[in-house]
mmCIF file of C-alpha atoms in Angstrom:
data_model
loop_
_atom_site.group_PDB
_atom_site.id
_atom_site.type_symbol
_atom_site.label_atom_id
_atom_site.label_comp_id
_atom_site.label_asym_id
_atom_site.label_seq_id
_atom_site.Cartn_x
_atom_site.Cartn_y
_atom_site.Cartn_z
ATOM 1 C CA UNK A 23 -84.570 -27.204 29.025
ATOM 2 C CA UNK A 24 -82.975 -23.793 28.882
ATOM 3 C CA UNK A 25 -83.705 -20.716 26.829
ATOM 4 C CA UNK A 26 -81.632 -19.988 23.725
ATOM 5 C CA UNK A 27 -80.348 -16.436 24.087
ATOM 6 C CA UNK A 28 -81.089 -15.648 20.417
ATOM 7 C CA UNK A 29 -84.456 -17.135 19.455
ATOM 8 C CA UNK A 30 -85.498 -17.018 23.161
ATOM 9 C CA UNK A 31 -87.203 -20.404 22.877
ATOM 10 C CA UNK A 32 -86.813 -23.228 25.371
ATOM 11 C CA UNK A 33 -84.371 -25.725 23.867
ATOM 12 C CA UNK A 34 -82.522 -28.821 24.948
ATOM 13 C CA UNK A 35 -78.877 -29.400 24.150
ATOM 14 C CA UNK A 36 -77.641 -25.815 23.915
ATOM 15 C CA UNK A 37 -74.357 -25.514 22.059
ATOM 16 C CA UNK A 38 -71.125 -23.599 22.513
ATOM 17 C CA UNK A 39 -70.837 -20.331 20.610
ATOM 18 C CA UNK A 40 -67.389 -18.793 20.137
ATOM 19 C CA UNK A 41 -66.953 -15.171 21.176
ATOM 20 C CA UNK A 42 -64.253 -14.694 18.545
ATOM 21 C CA UNK A 43 -65.226 -16.944 15.605
ATOM 22 C CA UNK A 44 -63.313 -20.199 15.296
ATOM 23 C CA UNK A 45 -62.448 -19.305 11.699
ATOM 24 C CA UNK A 46 -60.460 -16.301 12.924
ATOM 25 C CA UNK A 47 -58.661 -18.379 15.556
ATOM 26 C CA UNK A 48 -57.632 -20.767 12.779
ATOM 27 C CA UNK A 49 -56.504 -17.840 10.610
ATOM 28 C CA UNK A 50 -54.367 -16.410 13.422
ATOM 29 C CA UNK A 51 -52.880 -19.435 15.247
ATOM 30 C CA UNK A 52 -50.482 -17.131 17.105
ATOM 31 C CA UNK A 53 -53.541 -16.010 19.091
ATOM 32 C CA UNK A 54 -53.043 -18.808 21.600
ATOM 33 C CA UNK A 55 -54.072 -16.637 24.528
ATOM 34 C CA UNK A 56 -57.701 -15.789 25.202
ATOM 35 C CA UNK A 57 -57.895 -12.110 26.130
ATOM 36 C CA UNK A 58 -61.055 -10.614 27.627
ATOM 37 C CA UNK A 59 -61.223 -6.868 28.327
ATOM 38 C CA UNK A 60 -64.938 -6.586 29.043
ATOM 39 C CA UNK A 61 -64.763 -6.922 32.809
ATOM 40 C CA UNK A 62 -63.354 -4.649 35.488
ATOM 41 C CA UNK A 63 -60.137 -6.660 35.273
ATOM 42 C CA UNK A 64 -58.429 -7.796 32.084
ATOM 43 C CA UNK A 65 -58.540 -11.595 31.959
ATOM 44 C CA UNK A 66 -56.264 -13.796 29.900
ATOM 45 C CA UNK A 67 -55.453 -17.470 29.806
ATOM 46 C CA UNK A 68 -53.598 -19.714 27.371
ATOM 47 C CA UNK A 69 -55.699 -22.357 25.662
ATOM 48 C CA UNK A 70 -55.658 -21.796 21.869
ATOM 49 C CA UNK A 71 -59.393 -22.540 21.796
ATOM 50 C CA UNK A 72 -60.949 -19.158 22.415
ATOM 51 C CA UNK A 73 -63.636 -18.038 24.800
ATOM 52 C CA UNK A 74 -67.076 -19.650 24.347
ATOM 53 C CA UNK A 75 -70.512 -19.362 25.875
ATOM 54 C CA UNK A 76 -72.984 -22.243 25.996
ATOM 55 C CA UNK A 77 -76.446 -20.736 25.654
ATOM 56 C CA UNK A 78 -77.290 -20.962 21.932
ATOM 57 C CA UNK A 79 -79.490 -23.606 20.319
ATOM 58 C CA UNK A 80 -78.069 -25.700 17.436
ATOM 59 C CA UNK A 81 -80.344 -24.084 14.843
ATOM 60 C CA UNK A 82 -79.364 -20.501 15.706
ATOM 61 C CA UNK A 83 -75.716 -21.412 16.120
ATOM 62 C CA UNK A 84 -75.136 -23.547 13.049
ATOM 63 C CA UNK A 85 -77.716 -22.389 10.534
ATOM 64 C CA UNK A 86 -77.968 -18.645 11.183
ATOM 65 C CA UNK A 87 -75.042 -17.340 13.204
ATOM 66 C CA UNK A 88 -72.676 -19.638 11.319
ATOM 67 C CA UNK A 89 -73.588 -17.827 8.087
ATOM 68 C CA UNK A 90 -72.722 -14.483 9.682
ATOM 69 C CA UNK A 91 -69.364 -15.887 10.772
ATOM 70 C CA UNK A 92 -68.836 -17.124 7.243
ATOM 71 C CA UNK A 93 -69.293 -13.612 5.889
ATOM 72 C CA UNK A 94 -67.193 -11.910 8.550
ATOM 73 C CA UNK A 95 -64.306 -14.372 8.450
ATOM 74 C CA UNK A 96 -64.309 -14.159 4.650
ATOM 75 C CA UNK A 97 -64.105 -10.355 4.827
ATOM 76 C CA UNK A 98 -61.131 -10.508 7.202
ATOM 77 C CA UNK A 99 -59.406 -13.135 5.070
ATOM 78 C CA UNK A 100 -59.831 -11.085 1.894
ATOM 79 C CA UNK A 101 -58.718 -7.692 3.200
ATOM 80 C CA UNK A 102 -57.151 -7.943 6.654
ATOM 81 C CA UNK A 103 -55.031 -11.096 6.842
ATOM 82 C CA UNK A 104 -52.082 -9.102 5.463
ATOM 83 C CA UNK A 105 -49.950 -6.503 7.198
ATOM 84 C CA UNK A 106 -49.818 -2.927 5.959
ATOM 85 C CA UNK A 107 -47.476 0.051 6.030
ATOM 86 C CA UNK A 108 -48.271 3.347 7.712
ATOM 87 C CA UNK A 109 -49.320 5.086 4.483
ATOM 88 C CA UNK A 110 -51.625 2.312 3.272
ATOM 89 C CA UNK A 111 -55.010 3.102 1.760
ATOM 90 C CA UNK A 112 -57.261 0.067 1.566
ATOM 91 C CA UNK A 113 -60.417 -0.028 -0.535
ATOM 92 C CA UNK A 114 -62.831 -2.427 1.147
ATOM 93 C CA UNK A 115 -66.104 -3.606 -0.349
ATOM 94 C CA UNK A 116 -68.683 -4.629 2.237
ATOM 95 C CA UNK A 117 -72.309 -5.575 2.824
ATOM 96 C CA UNK A 118 -73.329 -3.214 5.607
ATOM 97 C CA UNK A 119 -76.090 -5.270 7.185
ATOM 98 C CA UNK A 120 -74.148 -8.521 7.113
ATOM 99 C CA UNK A 121 -71.187 -6.747 8.696
ATOM 100 C CA UNK A 122 -73.282 -4.954 11.316
ATOM 101 C CA UNK A 123 -75.188 -8.104 12.270
ATOM 102 C CA UNK A 124 -71.895 -10.014 12.589
ATOM 103 C CA UNK A 125 -70.292 -7.369 14.802
ATOM 104 C CA UNK A 126 -73.422 -7.055 16.946
ATOM 105 C CA UNK A 127 -73.461 -10.829 17.374
ATOM 106 C CA UNK A 128 -69.860 -10.756 18.587
ATOM 107 C CA UNK A 129 -70.572 -7.892 20.989
ATOM 108 C CA UNK A 130 -73.707 -9.590 22.337
ATOM 109 C CA UNK A 131 -71.774 -12.812 22.947
ATOM 110 C CA UNK A 132 -68.940 -10.887 24.583
ATOM 111 C CA UNK A 133 -71.232 -9.096 27.018
ATOM 112 C CA UNK A 134 -72.966 -12.322 28.060
ATOM 113 C CA UNK A 135 -69.678 -14.148 28.515
ATOM 114 C CA UNK A 136 -68.592 -11.398 30.911
ATOM 115 C CA UNK A 137 -71.919 -11.323 32.785
ATOM 116 C CA UNK A 138 -72.575 -7.778 31.590
ATOM 117 C CA UNK A 139 -76.340 -7.403 31.299
ATOM 118 C CA UNK A 140 -77.653 -5.283 28.434
ATOM 119 C CA UNK A 141 -81.361 -4.905 27.656
ATOM 120 C CA UNK A 142 -80.322 -2.993 24.545
ATOM 121 C CA UNK A 143 -80.183 -6.273 22.613
ATOM 122 C CA UNK A 144 -83.730 -7.386 23.461
ATOM 123 C CA UNK A 145 -85.179 -5.681 20.380
ATOM 124 C CA UNK A 146 -82.151 -6.342 18.181
ATOM 125 C CA UNK A 147 -82.155 -10.137 18.128
ATOM 126 C CA UNK A 148 -84.594 -10.366 15.196
ATOM 127 C CA UNK A 149 -82.291 -8.128 13.209
ATOM 128 C CA UNK A 150 -79.186 -10.186 14.052
ATOM 129 C CA UNK A 151 -80.927 -13.470 13.234
ATOM 130 C CA UNK A 152 -83.161 -12.613 10.297
ATOM 131 C CA UNK A 153 -82.065 -9.181 9.046
ATOM 132 C CA UNK A 154 -85.427 -7.761 10.143
ATOM 133 C CA UNK A 155 -84.941 -4.050 9.408
ATOM 134 C CA UNK A 156 -88.313 -2.824 10.686
ATOM 135 C CA UNK A 157 -86.697 -1.457 13.819
ATOM 136 C CA UNK A 158 -83.007 -0.906 13.066
ATOM 137 C CA UNK A 159 -80.820 -0.307 16.117
ATOM 138 C CA UNK A 160 -78.986 3.017 16.423
ATOM 139 C CA UNK A 161 -75.377 2.029 15.720
ATOM 140 C CA UNK A 162 -72.289 3.757 14.352
ATOM 141 C CA UNK A 163 -69.563 1.592 12.838
ATOM 142 C CA UNK A 164 -66.151 3.031 12.010
ATOM 143 C CA UNK A 165 -63.310 1.150 10.372
ATOM 144 C CA UNK A 166 -59.560 1.477 10.035
ATOM 145 C CA UNK A 167 -56.319 -0.424 9.531
ATOM 146 C CA UNK A 168 -54.166 -1.738 12.358
ATOM 147 C CA UNK A 169 -50.524 -1.115 11.426
ATOM 148 C CA UNK A 170 -47.743 -2.426 13.656
ATOM 149 C CA UNK A 171 -46.060 0.787 14.802
ATOM 150 C CA UNK A 172 -43.942 -0.792 17.556
ATOM 151 C CA UNK A 173 -40.172 -0.351 17.312
ATOM 152 C CA UNK A 174 -39.480 -4.082 17.702
ATOM 153 C CA UNK A 175 -42.453 -5.673 15.995
ATOM 154 C CA UNK A 176 -45.490 -7.066 17.778
ATOM 155 C CA UNK A 177 -44.130 -10.599 18.015
ATOM 156 C CA UNK A 178 -41.165 -9.295 20.005
ATOM 157 C CA UNK A 179 -43.160 -6.839 22.095
ATOM 158 C CA UNK A 180 -43.350 -9.495 24.807
ATOM 159 C CA UNK A 181 -39.944 -8.194 25.894
ATOM 160 C CA UNK A 182 -41.715 -5.086 27.175
ATOM 161 C CA UNK A 183 -45.197 -6.335 28.013
ATOM 162 C CA UNK A 184 -46.110 -10.037 28.222
ATOM 163 C CA UNK A 185 -49.622 -9.608 26.854
ATOM 164 C CA UNK A 186 -48.759 -7.180 24.054
ATOM 165 C CA UNK A 187 -47.753 -9.942 21.669
ATOM 166 C CA UNK A 188 -50.969 -11.909 22.180
ATOM 167 C CA UNK A 189 -53.579 -9.727 20.545
ATOM 168 C CA UNK A 190 -54.090 -9.975 16.784
ATOM 169 C CA UNK A 191 -57.688 -10.627 17.887
ATOM 170 C CA UNK A 192 -59.513 -8.779 20.647
ATOM 171 C CA UNK A 193 -62.830 -7.219 21.648
ATOM 172 C CA UNK A 194 -62.410 -4.249 24.005
ATOM 173 C CA UNK A 195 -65.216 -2.616 25.972
ATOM 174 C CA UNK A 196 -65.364 1.149 26.532
ATOM 175 C CA UNK A 197 -62.188 2.424 24.851
ATOM 176 C CA UNK A 198 -60.969 5.883 25.849
ATOM 177 C CA UNK A 199 -61.204 8.414 23.005
ATOM 178 C CA UNK A 200 -58.481 11.010 23.602
ATOM 179 C CA UNK A 201 -58.575 14.469 22.077
ATOM 180 C CA UNK A 202 -55.003 15.707 22.555
ATOM 181 C CA UNK A 203 -53.344 12.365 23.150
ATOM 182 C CA UNK A 204 -50.974 10.616 25.545
ATOM 183 C CA UNK A 205 -47.803 12.452 24.521
ATOM 184 C CA UNK A 206 -49.482 15.841 24.923
ATOM 185 C CA UNK A 207 -50.775 14.923 28.383
ATOM 186 C CA UNK A 208 -47.469 13.533 29.617
ATOM 187 C CA UNK A 209 -45.493 16.613 28.528
ATOM 188 C CA UNK A 210 -47.872 18.944 30.307
ATOM 189 C CA UNK A 211 -48.588 16.653 33.265
ATOM 190 C CA UNK A 212 -52.320 16.813 32.604
ATOM 191 C CA UNK A 213 -54.444 14.057 34.176
ATOM 192 C CA UNK A 214 -55.423 11.394 31.695
ATOM 193 C CA UNK A 215 -59.159 11.637 32.387
ATOM 194 C CA UNK A 216 -59.198 15.345 31.516
ATOM 195 C CA UNK A 217 -58.629 14.535 27.854
ATOM 196 C CA UNK A 218 -61.247 11.840 27.320
ATOM 197 C CA UNK A 219 -63.939 12.740 24.810
ATOM 198 C CA UNK A 220 -67.346 12.436 26.452
ATOM 199 C CA UNK A 221 -69.719 10.611 24.129
ATOM 200 C CA UNK A 222 -73.170 10.988 25.603
ATOM 201 C CA UNK A 223 -76.293 8.859 25.170
ATOM 202 C CA UNK A 224 -74.431 5.627 24.472
ATOM 203 C CA UNK A 225 -75.211 2.134 25.693
ATOM 204 C CA UNK A 226 -71.585 1.090 25.220
ATOM 205 C CA UNK A 227 -68.664 1.274 22.794
ATOM 206 C CA UNK A 228 -66.264 -1.404 21.589
ATOM 207 C CA UNK A 229 -63.012 -1.462 19.700
ATOM 208 C CA UNK A 230 -62.502 -4.719 17.832
ATOM 209 C CA UNK A 231 -59.287 -5.885 16.222
ATOM 210 C CA UNK A 232 -59.312 -8.807 13.810
ATOM 211 C CA UNK A 233 -55.906 -9.045 12.137
ATOM 212 C CA UNK A 234 -55.302 -5.733 10.389
ATOM 213 C CA UNK A 235 -58.945 -4.697 10.746
ATOM 214 C CA UNK A 236 -59.961 -2.190 13.403
ATOM 215 C CA UNK A 237 -63.589 -1.376 14.153
ATOM 216 C CA UNK A 238 -65.087 1.113 16.563
ATOM 217 C CA UNK A 239 -68.730 0.212 17.235
ATOM 218 C CA UNK A 240 -70.945 2.658 19.118
ATOM 219 C CA UNK A 241 -74.277 1.397 20.443
ATOM 220 C CA UNK A 242 -76.512 4.415 21.017
ATOM 221 C CA UNK A 243 -79.382 4.698 23.447
ATOM 222 C CA UNK A 244 -82.628 3.817 21.708
ATOM 223 C CA UNK A 245 -84.210 7.217 22.432
ATOM 224 C CA UNK A 246 -81.371 9.342 21.025
ATOM 225 C CA UNK A 247 -82.253 11.867 18.319
ATOM 226 C CA UNK A 248 -80.800 10.853 14.928
ATOM 227 C CA UNK A 249 -79.243 14.286 14.413
ATOM 228 C CA UNK A 250 -77.137 13.747 17.557
ATOM 229 C CA UNK A 251 -75.696 10.580 16.057
ATOM 230 C CA UNK A 252 -74.976 12.432 12.817
ATOM 231 C CA UNK A 253 -73.230 15.225 14.720
ATOM 232 C CA UNK A 254 -70.936 12.742 16.436
ATOM 233 C CA UNK A 255 -70.253 10.809 13.239
ATOM 234 C CA UNK A 256 -69.235 13.985 11.398
ATOM 235 C CA UNK A 257 -67.072 15.216 14.273
ATOM 236 C CA UNK A 258 -65.351 11.878 14.746
ATOM 237 C CA UNK A 259 -64.570 11.403 11.046
ATOM 238 C CA UNK A 260 -63.135 14.915 10.873
ATOM 239 C CA UNK A 261 -60.803 14.657 13.862
ATOM 240 C CA UNK A 262 -59.982 10.938 14.023
ATOM 241 C CA UNK A 263 -58.544 8.546 11.423
ATOM 242 C CA UNK A 264 -61.485 6.100 11.465
ATOM 243 C CA UNK A 265 -63.932 6.082 8.537
ATOM 244 C CA UNK A 266 -67.688 5.702 8.893
ATOM 245 C CA UNK A 267 -69.349 2.683 7.285
ATOM 246 C CA UNK A 268 -72.938 3.298 6.192
ATOM 247 C CA UNK A 269 -75.850 1.316 4.789
ATOM 248 C CA UNK A 270 -76.081 3.438 1.626
ATOM 249 C CA UNK A 271 -72.539 2.569 0.515
ATOM 250 C CA UNK A 272 -70.826 -0.689 -0.387
ATOM 251 C CA UNK A 273 -67.189 0.364 -0.205
ATOM 252 C CA UNK A 274 -64.917 2.507 1.928
ATOM 253 C CA UNK A 275 -61.257 3.533 1.819
ATOM 254 C CA UNK A 276 -59.603 2.802 5.151
ATOM 255 C CA UNK A 277 -56.343 4.140 6.576
ATOM 256 C CA UNK A 278 -54.088 3.573 9.578
ATOM 257 C CA UNK A 279 -55.678 4.185 12.981
ATOM 258 C CA UNK A 280 -52.806 2.994 15.210
ATOM 259 C CA UNK A 281 -49.560 4.548 16.428
ATOM 260 C CA UNK A 282 -46.651 3.630 18.697
ATOM 261 C CA UNK A 283 -48.789 4.300 21.769
ATOM 262 C CA UNK A 284 -52.100 2.572 21.164
ATOM 263 C CA UNK A 285 -50.425 -0.486 19.631
ATOM 264 C CA UNK A 286 -49.438 -1.228 23.229
ATOM 265 C CA UNK A 287 -52.655 0.135 24.747
ATOM 266 C CA UNK A 288 -55.615 -1.137 22.704
ATOM 267 C CA UNK A 289 -58.114 0.681 24.892
ATOM 268 C CA UNK A 290 -56.978 4.077 23.588
ATOM 269 C CA UNK A 291 -58.131 5.907 20.453
ATOM 270 C CA UNK A 292 -56.031 8.892 19.454
ATOM 271 C CA UNK A 293 -57.001 11.844 17.276
ATOM 272 C CA UNK A 294 -55.256 12.700 14.004
ATOM 273 C CA UNK A 295 -53.259 15.355 15.826
ATOM 274 C CA UNK A 296 -52.240 12.958 18.615
ATOM 275 C CA UNK A 297 -51.160 10.316 16.115
ATOM 276 C CA UNK A 298 -48.951 12.797 14.275
ATOM 277 C CA UNK A 299 -47.301 13.737 17.560
ATOM 278 C CA UNK A 300 -46.791 10.069 18.478
ATOM 279 C CA UNK A 301 -45.238 9.408 15.047
ATOM 280 C CA UNK A 302 -42.810 12.279 15.488
ATOM 281 C CA UNK A 303 -41.896 11.194 19.013
ATOM 282 C CA UNK A 304 -41.068 7.625 18.024
ATOM 283 C CA UNK A 305 -39.060 8.892 15.045
ATOM 284 C CA UNK A 306 -36.941 11.022 17.378
ATOM 285 C CA UNK A 307 -36.494 8.154 19.837
ATOM 286 C CA UNK A 308 -35.270 5.948 16.991
ATOM 287 C CA UNK A 309 -32.771 8.551 15.810
ATOM 288 C CA UNK A 310 -34.679 9.532 12.699
ATOM 289 C CA UNK A 311 -35.333 5.956 11.580
ATOM 290 C CA UNK A 312 -38.801 4.589 10.922
ATOM 291 C CA UNK A 313 -40.315 1.784 12.985
ATOM 292 C CA UNK A 314 -40.182 -0.409 9.894
ATOM 293 C CA UNK A 315 -36.413 0.032 9.673
ATOM 294 C CA UNK A 316 -35.912 -0.946 13.314
ATOM 295 C CA UNK A 317 -38.342 -3.843 12.954
ATOM 296 C CA UNK A 318 -36.260 -5.121 10.029
ATOM 297 C CA UNK A 319 -33.106 -4.924 12.151
ATOM 298 C CA UNK A 320 -34.711 -6.923 14.936
ATOM 299 C CA UNK A 321 -36.016 -9.509 12.468
ATOM 300 C CA UNK A 322 -32.478 -9.924 11.144
ATOM 301 C CA UNK A 323 -30.806 -10.275 14.537
ATOM 302 C CA UNK A 324 -33.495 -11.979 16.595
ATOM 303 C CA UNK A 325 -33.442 -15.674 15.662
ATOM 304 C CA UNK A 326 -36.416 -18.028 15.815
ATOM 305 C CA UNK A 327 -34.707 -19.837 18.698
ATOM 306 C CA UNK A 328 -34.350 -16.627 20.692
ATOM 307 C CA UNK A 329 -37.989 -15.802 20.022
ATOM 308 C CA UNK A 330 -39.107 -19.221 21.244
ATOM 309 C CA UNK A 331 -36.979 -18.975 24.380
ATOM 310 C CA UNK A 332 -38.323 -15.519 25.128
ATOM 311 C CA UNK A 333 -41.890 -16.678 24.625
ATOM 312 C CA UNK A 334 -41.410 -19.701 26.887
ATOM 313 C CA UNK A 335 -39.909 -17.550 29.638
ATOM 314 C CA UNK A 336 -42.732 -15.013 29.437
ATOM 315 C CA UNK A 337 -45.428 -17.713 29.288
ATOM 316 C CA UNK A 338 -43.939 -19.400 32.373
ATOM 317 C CA UNK A 339 -44.067 -16.115 34.302
ATOM 318 C CA UNK A 340 -47.484 -15.071 33.002
ATOM 319 C CA UNK A 341 -49.241 -18.429 33.428
ATOM 320 C CA UNK A 342 -47.454 -20.111 36.370
ATOM 321 C CA UNK A 343 -50.232 -22.687 36.920
ATOM 322 C CA UNK A 344 -50.506 -23.864 33.320
ATOM 323 C CA UNK A 345 -49.257 -27.462 33.244
ATOM 324 C CA UNK A 346 -48.738 -27.656 29.469
ATOM 325 C CA UNK A 347 -46.577 -24.521 29.530
ATOM 326 C CA UNK A 348 -44.547 -25.916 32.427
ATOM 327 C CA UNK A 349 -44.027 -29.194 30.550
ATOM 328 C CA UNK A 350 -42.959 -27.467 27.340
ATOM 329 C CA UNK A 351 -40.657 -25.148 29.294
ATOM 330 C CA UNK A 352 -38.955 -28.005 31.161
ATOM 331 C CA UNK A 353 -38.562 -30.144 28.043
ATOM 332 C CA UNK A 354 -37.055 -27.331 25.997
ATOM 333 C CA UNK A 355 -34.531 -26.081 28.544
ATOM 334 C CA UNK A 356 -33.596 -29.604 29.689
ATOM 335 C CA UNK A 357 -32.792 -30.556 26.095
ATOM 336 C CA UNK A 358 -30.839 -27.337 25.624
ATOM 337 C CA UNK A 359 -28.830 -28.000 28.771
ATOM 338 C CA UNK A 360 -27.975 -31.523 27.625
ATOM 339 C CA UNK A 361 -26.886 -30.284 24.199
ATOM 340 C CA UNK A 362 -24.569 -27.744 25.785
ATOM 341 C CA UNK A 363 -22.841 -30.283 28.022
#
């Protein structure tokens, strides 16, 4: 008998709990690479099943946590399964406590799967399981829209970075919040770490992308003064594109929080000023055209066959020991060779 990591009772037959809910994996079948950025090294492997952890009893998993997944997956399906333009404004209706409990569940699972110990959750489990609000955890949740601001389109970004095309779903530990931004730093040859916003008295921070949804979740130290949290929330909303979600509201208007830089580097959050500079830079690089115009050109000229070939080549290089990839690669290019004879 082992202890269930939610109810903390000794149970037999512990079940597998998905880190990213299975409903989201089904919604985004192109996410056929499991990507884990919670350890010192980024880990990825191709399986199309998603990362799981086996330490949850059937009752907690199926009866309680399953209901949270039902709410969260439904929210993503309703608002964030579509793609949006850079000027989009999205009015989202939400249940704060259901959303917060769902995101905390995902973060808790992610930390355990990466062997990152966090006592912060010891007093939060009753809230996640039963919505016990007697001792609410100090958390800030910000939301935004992920807009594809790459010049080629995310599906074709594998030409530049093999893993870039694999992440409509990810959970990223300790993102770097930049004040002036990457372009500013590169022009002036300023070290990257000099621009990182220091957020004190935090347990950890996560950026989470589910489709077009972006969340920044800040877990504060339990002994932090509430006014310190409010100060950060006000500052962050003023200078960054994310919008604060609160328990006293049921809807929020979200906007784009991505640019041509952090679409490729999900661990970076850029300020409003930095995003404007990144937008102007990419516009100049593209000769005055928008990324949506160049994406349309690539969609027109880049056939499905070329995309499949490119993906097979990249998968073969990225996952050299994966037998199923090797088999698919050999079958495809052998058939192509025969057809060309």
